[in-house]
Tab-separated table of C-alpha atoms in Angstrom:
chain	number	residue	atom	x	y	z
A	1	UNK	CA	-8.306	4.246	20.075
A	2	UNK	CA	-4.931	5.631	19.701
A	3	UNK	CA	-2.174	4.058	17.818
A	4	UNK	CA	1.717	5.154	18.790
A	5	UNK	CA	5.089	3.940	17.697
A	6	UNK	CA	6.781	6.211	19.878
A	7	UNK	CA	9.011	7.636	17.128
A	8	UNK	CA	7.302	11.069	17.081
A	9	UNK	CA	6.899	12.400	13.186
A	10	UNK	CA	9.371	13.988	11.562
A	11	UNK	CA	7.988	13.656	7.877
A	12	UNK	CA	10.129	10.166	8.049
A	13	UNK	CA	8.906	6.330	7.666
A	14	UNK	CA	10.318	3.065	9.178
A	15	UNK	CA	11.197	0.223	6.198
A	16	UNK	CA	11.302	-3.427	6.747
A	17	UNK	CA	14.786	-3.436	6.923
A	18	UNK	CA	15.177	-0.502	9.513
A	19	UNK	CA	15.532	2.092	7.148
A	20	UNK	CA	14.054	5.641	7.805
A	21	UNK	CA	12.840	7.379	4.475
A	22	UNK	CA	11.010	10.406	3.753
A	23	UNK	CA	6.938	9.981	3.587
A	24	UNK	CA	6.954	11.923	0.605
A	25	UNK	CA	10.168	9.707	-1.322
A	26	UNK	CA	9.236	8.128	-4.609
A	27	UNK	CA	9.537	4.756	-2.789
A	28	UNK	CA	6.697	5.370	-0.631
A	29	UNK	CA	4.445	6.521	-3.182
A	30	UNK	CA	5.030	3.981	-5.648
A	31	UNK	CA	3.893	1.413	-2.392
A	32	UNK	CA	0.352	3.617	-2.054
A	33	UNK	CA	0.127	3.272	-6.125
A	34	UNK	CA	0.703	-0.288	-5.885
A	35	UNK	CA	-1.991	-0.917	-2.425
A	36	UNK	CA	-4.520	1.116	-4.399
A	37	UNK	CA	-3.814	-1.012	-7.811
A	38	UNK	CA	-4.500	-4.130	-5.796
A	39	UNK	CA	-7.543	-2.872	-4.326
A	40	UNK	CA	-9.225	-1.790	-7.526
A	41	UNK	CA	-8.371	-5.100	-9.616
A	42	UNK	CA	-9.701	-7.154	-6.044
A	43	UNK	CA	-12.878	-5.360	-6.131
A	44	UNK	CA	-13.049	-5.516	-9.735
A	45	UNK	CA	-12.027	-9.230	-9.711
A	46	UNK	CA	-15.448	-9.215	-6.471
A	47	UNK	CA	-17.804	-7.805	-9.099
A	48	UNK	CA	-16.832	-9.575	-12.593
A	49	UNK	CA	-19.637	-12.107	-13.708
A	50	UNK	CA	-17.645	-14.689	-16.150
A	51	UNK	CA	-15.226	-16.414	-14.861
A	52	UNK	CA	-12.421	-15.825	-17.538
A	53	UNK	CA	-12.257	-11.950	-16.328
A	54	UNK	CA	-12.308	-12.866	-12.717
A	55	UNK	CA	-9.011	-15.085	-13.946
């Protein structure tokens, strides 16, 4: 399965609003720290057995 947006790669990323930015921009890593954040305290959140750490 192939997935294309047609907007070749030039190193650049498409924002909500339109805006191209570089992959490698402190913007776009700080959204990958965030995702992975979220993931972790989900799966910890999965796993916790009392109910005040899952809150």
């Amino acid at each position: 399965m192939s997935i294309c947006t047609k907007t070749g790669d030039k190193g650049t990323t498409s924002l909500f609003t339109g805006e191209r930015i570089a992959k490698n921009s402190l913007r776009v890593q700080a959204y990958g720290t965030v995702d992975e954040v979220s993931s972790a305290l989900g799966l910890a959140r999965a796993f916790a057995q009392k109910e005040e750490v899952k809150q």
